Short mmCIF file of C-alpha atoms in Angstrom, two decimals:
data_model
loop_
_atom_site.label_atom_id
_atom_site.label_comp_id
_atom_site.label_asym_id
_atom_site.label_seq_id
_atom_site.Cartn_x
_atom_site.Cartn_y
_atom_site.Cartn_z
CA UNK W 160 -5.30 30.98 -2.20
CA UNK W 161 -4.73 29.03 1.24
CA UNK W 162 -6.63 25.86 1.46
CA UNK W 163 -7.23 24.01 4.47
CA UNK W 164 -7.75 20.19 3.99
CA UNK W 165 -10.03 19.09 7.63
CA UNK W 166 -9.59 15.31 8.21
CA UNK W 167 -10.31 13.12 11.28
CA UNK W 168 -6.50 11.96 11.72
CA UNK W 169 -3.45 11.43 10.01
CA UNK W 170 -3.52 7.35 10.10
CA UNK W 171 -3.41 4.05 7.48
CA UNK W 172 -7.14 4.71 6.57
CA UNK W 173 -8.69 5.94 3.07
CA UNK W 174 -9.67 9.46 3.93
CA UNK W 175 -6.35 9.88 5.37
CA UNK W 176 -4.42 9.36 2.86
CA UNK W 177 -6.82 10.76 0.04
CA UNK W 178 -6.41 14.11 1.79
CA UNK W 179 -2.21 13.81 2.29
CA UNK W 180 -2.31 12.84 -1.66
CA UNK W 181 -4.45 15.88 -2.34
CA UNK W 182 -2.70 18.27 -0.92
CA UNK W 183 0.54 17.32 -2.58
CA UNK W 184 -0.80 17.47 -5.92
CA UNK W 185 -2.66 20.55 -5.02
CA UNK W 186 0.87 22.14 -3.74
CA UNK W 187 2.14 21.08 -6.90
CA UNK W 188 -0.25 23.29 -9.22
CA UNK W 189 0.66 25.90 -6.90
CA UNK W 190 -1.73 26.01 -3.95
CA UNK W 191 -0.80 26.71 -0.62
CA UNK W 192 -1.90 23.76 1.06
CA UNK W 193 -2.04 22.09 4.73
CA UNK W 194 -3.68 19.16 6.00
CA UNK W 195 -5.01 19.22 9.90
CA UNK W 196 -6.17 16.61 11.70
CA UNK W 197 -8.76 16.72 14.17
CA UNK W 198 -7.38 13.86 16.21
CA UNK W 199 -4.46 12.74 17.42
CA UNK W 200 -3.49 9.03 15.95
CA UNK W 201 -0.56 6.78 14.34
CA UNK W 202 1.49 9.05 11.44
CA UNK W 203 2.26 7.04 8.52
CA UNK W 204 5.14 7.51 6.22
CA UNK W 205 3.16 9.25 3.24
CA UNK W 206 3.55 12.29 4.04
CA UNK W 207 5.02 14.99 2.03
CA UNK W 208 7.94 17.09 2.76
CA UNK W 209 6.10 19.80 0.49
CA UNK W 210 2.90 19.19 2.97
CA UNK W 211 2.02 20.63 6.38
CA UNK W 212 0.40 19.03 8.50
CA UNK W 213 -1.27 20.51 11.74
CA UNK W 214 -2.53 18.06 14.32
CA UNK W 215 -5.34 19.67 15.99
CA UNK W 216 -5.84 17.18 19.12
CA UNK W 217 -9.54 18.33 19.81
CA UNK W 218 -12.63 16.78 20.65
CA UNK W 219 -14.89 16.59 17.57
CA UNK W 220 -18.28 17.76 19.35
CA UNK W 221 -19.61 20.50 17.75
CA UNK W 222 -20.36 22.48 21.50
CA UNK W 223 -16.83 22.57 22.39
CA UNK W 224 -16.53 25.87 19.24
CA UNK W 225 -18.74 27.84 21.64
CA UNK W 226 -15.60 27.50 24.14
CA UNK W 227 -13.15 30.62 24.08
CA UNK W 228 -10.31 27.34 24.13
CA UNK W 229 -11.77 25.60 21.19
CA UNK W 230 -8.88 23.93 19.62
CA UNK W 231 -10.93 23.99 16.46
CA UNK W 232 -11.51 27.21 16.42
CA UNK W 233 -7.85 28.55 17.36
CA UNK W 234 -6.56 26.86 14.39
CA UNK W 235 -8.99 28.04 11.83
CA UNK W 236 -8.00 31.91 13.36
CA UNK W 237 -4.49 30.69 12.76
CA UNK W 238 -4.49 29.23 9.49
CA UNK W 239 -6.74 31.87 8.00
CA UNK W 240 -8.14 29.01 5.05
CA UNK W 241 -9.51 31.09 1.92
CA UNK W 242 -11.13 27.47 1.29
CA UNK W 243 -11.78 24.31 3.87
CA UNK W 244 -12.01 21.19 2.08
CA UNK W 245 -13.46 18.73 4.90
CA UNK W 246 -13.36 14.87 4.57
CA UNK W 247 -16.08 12.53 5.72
CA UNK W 248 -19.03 13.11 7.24
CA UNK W 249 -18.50 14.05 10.84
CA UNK W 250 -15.67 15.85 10.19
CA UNK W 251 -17.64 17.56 7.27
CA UNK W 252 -20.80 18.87 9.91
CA UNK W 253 -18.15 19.77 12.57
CA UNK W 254 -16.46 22.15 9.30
CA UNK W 255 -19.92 23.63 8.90
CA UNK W 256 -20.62 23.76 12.84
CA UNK W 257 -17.69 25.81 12.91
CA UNK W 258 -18.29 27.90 9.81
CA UNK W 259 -21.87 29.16 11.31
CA UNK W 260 -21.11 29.11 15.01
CA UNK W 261 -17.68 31.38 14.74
CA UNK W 262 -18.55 32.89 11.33
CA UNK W 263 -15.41 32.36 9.84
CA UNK W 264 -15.13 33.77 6.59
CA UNK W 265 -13.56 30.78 4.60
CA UNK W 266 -15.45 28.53 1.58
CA UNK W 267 -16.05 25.31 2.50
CA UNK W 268 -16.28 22.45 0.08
CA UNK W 269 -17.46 19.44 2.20
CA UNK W 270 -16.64 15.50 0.46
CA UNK W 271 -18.90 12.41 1.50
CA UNK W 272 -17.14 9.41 1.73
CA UNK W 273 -19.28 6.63 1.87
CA UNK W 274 -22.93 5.66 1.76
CA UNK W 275 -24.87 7.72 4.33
CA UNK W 276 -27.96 6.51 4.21
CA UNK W 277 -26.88 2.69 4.28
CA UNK W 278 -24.36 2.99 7.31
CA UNK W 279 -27.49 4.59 9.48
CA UNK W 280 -29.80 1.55 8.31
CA UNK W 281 -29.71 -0.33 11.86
CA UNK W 282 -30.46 3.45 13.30
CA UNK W 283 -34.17 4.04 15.25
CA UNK W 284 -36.41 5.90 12.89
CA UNK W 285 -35.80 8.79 15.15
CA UNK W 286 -32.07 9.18 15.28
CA UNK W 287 -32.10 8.40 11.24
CA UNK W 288 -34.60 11.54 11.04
CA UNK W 289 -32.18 13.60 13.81
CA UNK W 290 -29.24 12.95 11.49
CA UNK W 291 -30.91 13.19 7.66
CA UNK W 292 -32.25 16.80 9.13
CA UNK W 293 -29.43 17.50 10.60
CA UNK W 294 -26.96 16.99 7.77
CA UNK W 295 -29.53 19.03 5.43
CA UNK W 296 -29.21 21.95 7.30
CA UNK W 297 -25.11 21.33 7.97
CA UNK W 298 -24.02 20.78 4.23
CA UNK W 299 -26.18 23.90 2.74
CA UNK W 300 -23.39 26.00 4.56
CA UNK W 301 -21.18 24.37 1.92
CA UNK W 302 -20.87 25.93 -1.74
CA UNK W 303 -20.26 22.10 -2.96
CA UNK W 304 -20.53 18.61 -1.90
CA UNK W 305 -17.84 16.49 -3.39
CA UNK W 306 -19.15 12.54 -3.56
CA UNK W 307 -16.77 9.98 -4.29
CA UNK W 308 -19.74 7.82 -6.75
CA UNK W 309 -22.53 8.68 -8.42
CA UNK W 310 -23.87 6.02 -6.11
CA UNK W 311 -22.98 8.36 -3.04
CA UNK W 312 -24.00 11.09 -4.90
CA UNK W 313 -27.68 9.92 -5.94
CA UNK W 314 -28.77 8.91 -1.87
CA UNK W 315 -27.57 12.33 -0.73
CA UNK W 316 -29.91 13.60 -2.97
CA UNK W 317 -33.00 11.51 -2.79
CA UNK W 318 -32.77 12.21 0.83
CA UNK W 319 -32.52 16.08 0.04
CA UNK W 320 -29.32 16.44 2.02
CA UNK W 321 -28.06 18.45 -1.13
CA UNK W 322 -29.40 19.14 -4.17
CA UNK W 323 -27.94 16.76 -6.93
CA UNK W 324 -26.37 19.90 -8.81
CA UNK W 325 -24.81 20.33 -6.17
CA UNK W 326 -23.50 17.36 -5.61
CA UNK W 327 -20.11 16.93 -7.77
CA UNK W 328 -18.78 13.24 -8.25
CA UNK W 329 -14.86 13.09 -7.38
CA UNK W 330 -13.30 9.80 -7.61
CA UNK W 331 -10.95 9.02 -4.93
CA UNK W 332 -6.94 9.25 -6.47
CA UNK W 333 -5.87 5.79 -5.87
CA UNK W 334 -3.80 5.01 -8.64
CA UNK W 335 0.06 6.93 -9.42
CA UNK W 336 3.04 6.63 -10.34
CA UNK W 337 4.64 6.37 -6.75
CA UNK W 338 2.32 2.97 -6.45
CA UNK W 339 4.38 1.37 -9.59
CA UNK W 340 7.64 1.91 -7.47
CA UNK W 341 5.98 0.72 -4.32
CA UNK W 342 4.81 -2.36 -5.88
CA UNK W 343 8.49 -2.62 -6.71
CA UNK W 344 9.57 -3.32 -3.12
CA UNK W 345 10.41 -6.59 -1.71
CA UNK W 346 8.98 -8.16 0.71
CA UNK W 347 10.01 -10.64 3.24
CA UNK W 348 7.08 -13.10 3.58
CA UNK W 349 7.41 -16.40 3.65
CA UNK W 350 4.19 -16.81 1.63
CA UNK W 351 5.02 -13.74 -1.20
CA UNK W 352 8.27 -15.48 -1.93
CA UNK W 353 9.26 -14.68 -5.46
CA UNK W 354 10.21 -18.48 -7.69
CA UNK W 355 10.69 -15.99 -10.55
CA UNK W 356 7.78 -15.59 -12.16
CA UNK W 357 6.65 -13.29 -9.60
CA UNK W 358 3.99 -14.97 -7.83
CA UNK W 359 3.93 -17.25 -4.98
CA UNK W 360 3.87 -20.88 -5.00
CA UNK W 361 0.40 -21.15 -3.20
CA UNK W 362 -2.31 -19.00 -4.36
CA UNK W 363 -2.47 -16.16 -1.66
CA UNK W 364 -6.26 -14.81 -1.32
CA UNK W 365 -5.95 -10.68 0.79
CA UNK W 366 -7.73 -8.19 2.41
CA UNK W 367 -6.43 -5.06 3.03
CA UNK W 368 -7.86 -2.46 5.36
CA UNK W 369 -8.96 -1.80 8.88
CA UNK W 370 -10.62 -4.49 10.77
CA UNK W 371 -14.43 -3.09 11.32
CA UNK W 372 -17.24 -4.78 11.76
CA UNK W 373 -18.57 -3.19 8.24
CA UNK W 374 -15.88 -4.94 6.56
CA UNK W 375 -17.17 -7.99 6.73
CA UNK W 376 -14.31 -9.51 7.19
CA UNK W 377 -16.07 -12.53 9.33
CA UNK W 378 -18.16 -13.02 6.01
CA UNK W 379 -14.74 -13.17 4.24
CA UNK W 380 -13.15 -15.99 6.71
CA UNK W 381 -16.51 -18.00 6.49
CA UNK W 382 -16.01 -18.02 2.29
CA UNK W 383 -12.20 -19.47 3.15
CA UNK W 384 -13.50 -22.02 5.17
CA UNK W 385 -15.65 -22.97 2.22
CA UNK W 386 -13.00 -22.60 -0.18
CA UNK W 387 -10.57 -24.67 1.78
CA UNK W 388 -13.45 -27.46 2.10
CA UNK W 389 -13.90 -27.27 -2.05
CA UNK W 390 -10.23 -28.52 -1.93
CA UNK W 391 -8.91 -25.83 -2.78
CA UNK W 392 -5.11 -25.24 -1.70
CA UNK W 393 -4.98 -21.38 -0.93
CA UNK W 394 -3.69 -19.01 1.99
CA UNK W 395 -6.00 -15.85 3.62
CA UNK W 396 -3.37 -12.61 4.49
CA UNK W 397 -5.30 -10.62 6.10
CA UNK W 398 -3.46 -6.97 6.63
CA UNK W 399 -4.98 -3.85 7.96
CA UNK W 400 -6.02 -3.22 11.92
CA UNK W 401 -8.72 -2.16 13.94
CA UNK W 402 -10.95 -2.81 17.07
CA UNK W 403 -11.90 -6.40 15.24
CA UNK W 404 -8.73 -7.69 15.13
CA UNK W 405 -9.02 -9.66 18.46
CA UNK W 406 -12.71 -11.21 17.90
CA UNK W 407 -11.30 -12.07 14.02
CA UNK W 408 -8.24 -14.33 15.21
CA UNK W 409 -10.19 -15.51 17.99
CA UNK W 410 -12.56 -16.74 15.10
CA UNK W 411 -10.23 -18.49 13.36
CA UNK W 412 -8.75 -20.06 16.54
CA UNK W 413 -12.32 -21.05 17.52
CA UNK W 414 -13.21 -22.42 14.42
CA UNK W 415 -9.82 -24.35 13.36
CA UNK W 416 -9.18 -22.87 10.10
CA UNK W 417 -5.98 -23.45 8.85
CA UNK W 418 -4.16 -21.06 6.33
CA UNK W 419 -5.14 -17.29 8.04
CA UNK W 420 -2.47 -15.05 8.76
CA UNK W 421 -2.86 -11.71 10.30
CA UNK W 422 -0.39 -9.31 9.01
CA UNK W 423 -1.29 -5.81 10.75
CA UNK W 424 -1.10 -2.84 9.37
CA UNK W 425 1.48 -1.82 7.22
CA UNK W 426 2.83 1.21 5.24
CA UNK W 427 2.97 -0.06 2.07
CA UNK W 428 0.32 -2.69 1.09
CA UNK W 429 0.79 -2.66 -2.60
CA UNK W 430 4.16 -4.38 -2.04
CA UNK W 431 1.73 -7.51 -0.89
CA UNK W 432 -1.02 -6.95 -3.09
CA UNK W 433 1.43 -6.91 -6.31
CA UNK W 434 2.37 -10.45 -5.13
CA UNK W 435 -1.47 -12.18 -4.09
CA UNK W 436 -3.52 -14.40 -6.63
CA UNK W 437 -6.56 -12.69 -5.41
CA UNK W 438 -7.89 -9.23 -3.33
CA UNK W 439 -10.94 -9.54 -1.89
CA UNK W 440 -13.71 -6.31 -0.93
CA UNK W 441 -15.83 -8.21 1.70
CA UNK W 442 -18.10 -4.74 3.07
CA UNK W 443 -21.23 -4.20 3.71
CA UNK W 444 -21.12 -0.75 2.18
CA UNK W 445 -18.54 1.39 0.84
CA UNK W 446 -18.66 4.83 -0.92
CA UNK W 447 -15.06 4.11 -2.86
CA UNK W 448 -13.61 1.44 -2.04
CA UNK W 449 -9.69 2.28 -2.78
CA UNK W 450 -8.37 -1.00 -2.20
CA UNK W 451 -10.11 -2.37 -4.80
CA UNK W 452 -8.31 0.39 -7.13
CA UNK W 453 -5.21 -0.43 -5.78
CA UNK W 454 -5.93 -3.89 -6.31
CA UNK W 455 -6.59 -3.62 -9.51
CA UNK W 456 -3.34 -1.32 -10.59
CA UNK W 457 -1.16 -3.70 -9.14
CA UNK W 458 -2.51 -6.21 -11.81
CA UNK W 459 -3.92 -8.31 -9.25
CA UNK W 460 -7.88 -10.20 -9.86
CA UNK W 461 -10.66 -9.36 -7.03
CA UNK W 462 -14.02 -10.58 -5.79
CA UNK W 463 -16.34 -7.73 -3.83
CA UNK W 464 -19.45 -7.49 -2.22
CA UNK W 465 -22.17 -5.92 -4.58
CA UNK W 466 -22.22 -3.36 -1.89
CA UNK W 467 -23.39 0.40 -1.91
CA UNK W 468 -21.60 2.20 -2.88
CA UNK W 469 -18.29 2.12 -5.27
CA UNK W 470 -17.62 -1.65 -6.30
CA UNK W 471 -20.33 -2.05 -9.05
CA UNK W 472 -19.22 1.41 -10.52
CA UNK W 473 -15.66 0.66 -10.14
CA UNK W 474 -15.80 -2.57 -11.66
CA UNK W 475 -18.16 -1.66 -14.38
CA UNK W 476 -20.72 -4.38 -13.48
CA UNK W 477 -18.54 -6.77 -12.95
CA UNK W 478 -16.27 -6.44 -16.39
CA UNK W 479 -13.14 -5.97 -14.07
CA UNK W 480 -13.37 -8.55 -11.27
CA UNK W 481 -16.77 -10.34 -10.13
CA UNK W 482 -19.13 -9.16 -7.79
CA UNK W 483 -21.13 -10.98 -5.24
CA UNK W 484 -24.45 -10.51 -2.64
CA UNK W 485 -23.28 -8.95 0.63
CA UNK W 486 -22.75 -11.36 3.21
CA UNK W 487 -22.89 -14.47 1.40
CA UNK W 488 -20.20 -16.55 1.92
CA UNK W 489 -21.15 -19.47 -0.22
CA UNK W 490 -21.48 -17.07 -3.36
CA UNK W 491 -18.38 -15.49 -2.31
CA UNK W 492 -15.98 -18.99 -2.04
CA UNK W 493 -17.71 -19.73 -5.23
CA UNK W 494 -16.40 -16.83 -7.14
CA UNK W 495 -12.79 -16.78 -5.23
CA UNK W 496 -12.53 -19.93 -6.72
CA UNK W 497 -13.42 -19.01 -10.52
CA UNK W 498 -11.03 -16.01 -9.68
CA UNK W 499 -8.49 -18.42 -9.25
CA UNK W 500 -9.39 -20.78 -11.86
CA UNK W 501 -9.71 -17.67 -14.38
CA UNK W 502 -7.94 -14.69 -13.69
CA UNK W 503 -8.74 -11.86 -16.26
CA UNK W 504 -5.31 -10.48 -17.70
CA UNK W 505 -3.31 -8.17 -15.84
CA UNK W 506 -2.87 -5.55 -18.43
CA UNK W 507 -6.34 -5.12 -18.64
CA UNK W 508 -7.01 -4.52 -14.78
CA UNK W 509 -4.23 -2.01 -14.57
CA UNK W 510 -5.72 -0.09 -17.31
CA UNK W 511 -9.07 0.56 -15.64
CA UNK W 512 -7.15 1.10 -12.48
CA UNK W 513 -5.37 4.16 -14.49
CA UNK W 514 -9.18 5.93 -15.15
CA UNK W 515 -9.01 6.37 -11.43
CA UNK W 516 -5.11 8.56 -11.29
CA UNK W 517 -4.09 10.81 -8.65
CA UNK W 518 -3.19 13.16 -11.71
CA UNK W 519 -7.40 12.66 -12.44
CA UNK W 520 -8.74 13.81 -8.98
CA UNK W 521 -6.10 16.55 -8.30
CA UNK W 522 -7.19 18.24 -11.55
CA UNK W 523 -10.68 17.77 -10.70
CA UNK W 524 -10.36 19.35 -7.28
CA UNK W 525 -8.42 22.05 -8.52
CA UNK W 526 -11.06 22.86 -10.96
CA UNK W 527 -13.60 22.98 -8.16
CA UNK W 528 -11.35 24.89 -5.93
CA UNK W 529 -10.70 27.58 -8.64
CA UNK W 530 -14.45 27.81 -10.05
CA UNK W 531 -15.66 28.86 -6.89
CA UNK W 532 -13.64 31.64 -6.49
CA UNK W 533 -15.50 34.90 -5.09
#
């Protein structure tokens, strides 16, 4: 059995490193399997030695497989998948593209990674109908649509994209034992200095993840502002980076907020995480949010957006952290500071973080995998 797992790049991002966790699990139960990449971006320092991982370097429009020099298509004839487990939604229509165009024999398993019909809102009636019939006919080339919520699950099925028993709901591995010994390393921050009880002196408030504009993370900065304004004596880390970064600082220049730091991106985030008061999920829509996983197995409180899809599932309704209207930063400062005031107990957060184990979603994809076998 050779599986193929089809991402957009190897980078800090979710999908990235779902798939790189994935396939070293899946190696593990005794798969052969490869991650490739369709793009060429930033490595990060997750990756496997028992992993391969192919770099494709190709454009991601689906015309370029009708090209005898599709790079696409050359590495599918060279890899020779039995199965192609594609991540996200372009990637997953330029899998089936290539499945029906070049008739390749391999299975594919496509995964949706975040709330399709939601991110297309703003769209012209038009292009929302190009794309919702478009995707129906794309992911009924697939045997199986994994969906990382029921949330996810349920709007790719009241738009009839797939049928919902077809649909099967994978959470995304982001909790393992390799996160308790990153959590473990130091860091060298000023602001996450360790007085012994593990903590740091002022309460540190963080988001972690790439700086989009469906992050929110504007909405976030507005709630500090607030926060700082209730008197309350706090610091905003902001790590992750993106095509925002540079309209975000020049907000909080403009603006004269004290207390923001920009971090970047870094390779190990639950180092930081273990040692904030507070994680905050300030998005306009998710499908899983992993960082708020994460966030909770390091032991560590958050406040999220009541966004679709992922935080009101993860969180149970708000019995593991408290949830609040998307893009309200009043409600928001209001709820970082009963966070603060608060906290729920670490052992409890850590052990709903645990429902959500690599060891979970490995066996639940192997399952798949294996019950679709020809």
């Amino acid at each position: 059995m050779k599986l193929s797992i089809l991402c957009d790049a190897i980078c800090l991002g979710g999908i990235s490193r779902v798939a790189l966790t994935l396939a070293d699990g899946l190696v593990k139960k005794g798969l052969s399997a490869e991650v490739a990449a369709v793009h060429r971006e930033s490595g990060i320092s997750m990756i496997s030695p028992m992993v391969n991982v192919s770099v494709i370097g190709c454009t991601s429009q689906p015309l370029a497989l009708l090209s005898p020099f599709s790079g696409l298509a050359g590495y599918l004839k060279r890899a020779k998948p039995d199965v192609l487990l594609s991540m996200g939604h372009s990637t997953n229509c330029l899998a089936a593209w290539a499945k029906l165009s070049r008739r390749f024999p391999f299975r594919l398993i496509v995964s949706e990674h975040s709330a399709f019909a939601t991110r297309m809102a703003g769209d012209a009636k038009f292009h929302q109908w190009r794309r919702v019939v478009r995707a129906r006919f794309l992911y009924r080339q697939a045997e199986a649509c994994v969906c990382v919520s029921n949330c996810v699950a349920d709007e790719l099925a009241g738009m009839n994209v797939i049928p919902r028993d077809k649909a099967v709901v994978i959470y995304n591995p982001a909790s393992s034992p390799e996160m308790a010994k990153q959590i473990q390393e130091p860091v060298d921050d000023p602001w996450l200095t360790d007085h012994g009880d593990g903590k740091s002196r002022t309460p540190v408030i963080m988001s972690v993840g790439r700086l989009l504009g469906l992050k929110g993370i504007d909405i976030l900065i507005t709630a500090f502002r607030k926060l700082r304004e209730m008197g309350v004596s706090a610091g905003l880390m902001i790590i992750g980076d993106g095509p925002d970064r540079n309209h975000l600082e020049t907000m909080v220049r403009d603006t004269g907020i004290d207390g923001v730091r920009f971090i970047g991106g870094t390779a190990n985030p639950y180092a930081y995480m273990a040692r904030a008061s507070l994680v905050v999920i300030s998005s306009y829509y998710e499908g899983f949010p992993m960082t708020l996983v994460e966030a909770l197995g390091c032991g560590v409180n958050v406040v999220s957006t009541d966004c679709r899809c992922g935080p009101r599932e993860i969180l149970e309704g708000g019995k593991w952290g408290r949830l609040v209207p998307v893009g309200d930063p009043d409600a928001m400062a209001l709820a970082m500071r009963e966070a603060l005031n608060a906290p729920l107990p670490s052992e409890a957060l850590t052990g709903r973080a645990a429902y959500f184990s690599t060891e979970r979603a490995v066996g639940a994809y192997y399952n798949l995998i294996m019950a679709k076998r020809s």
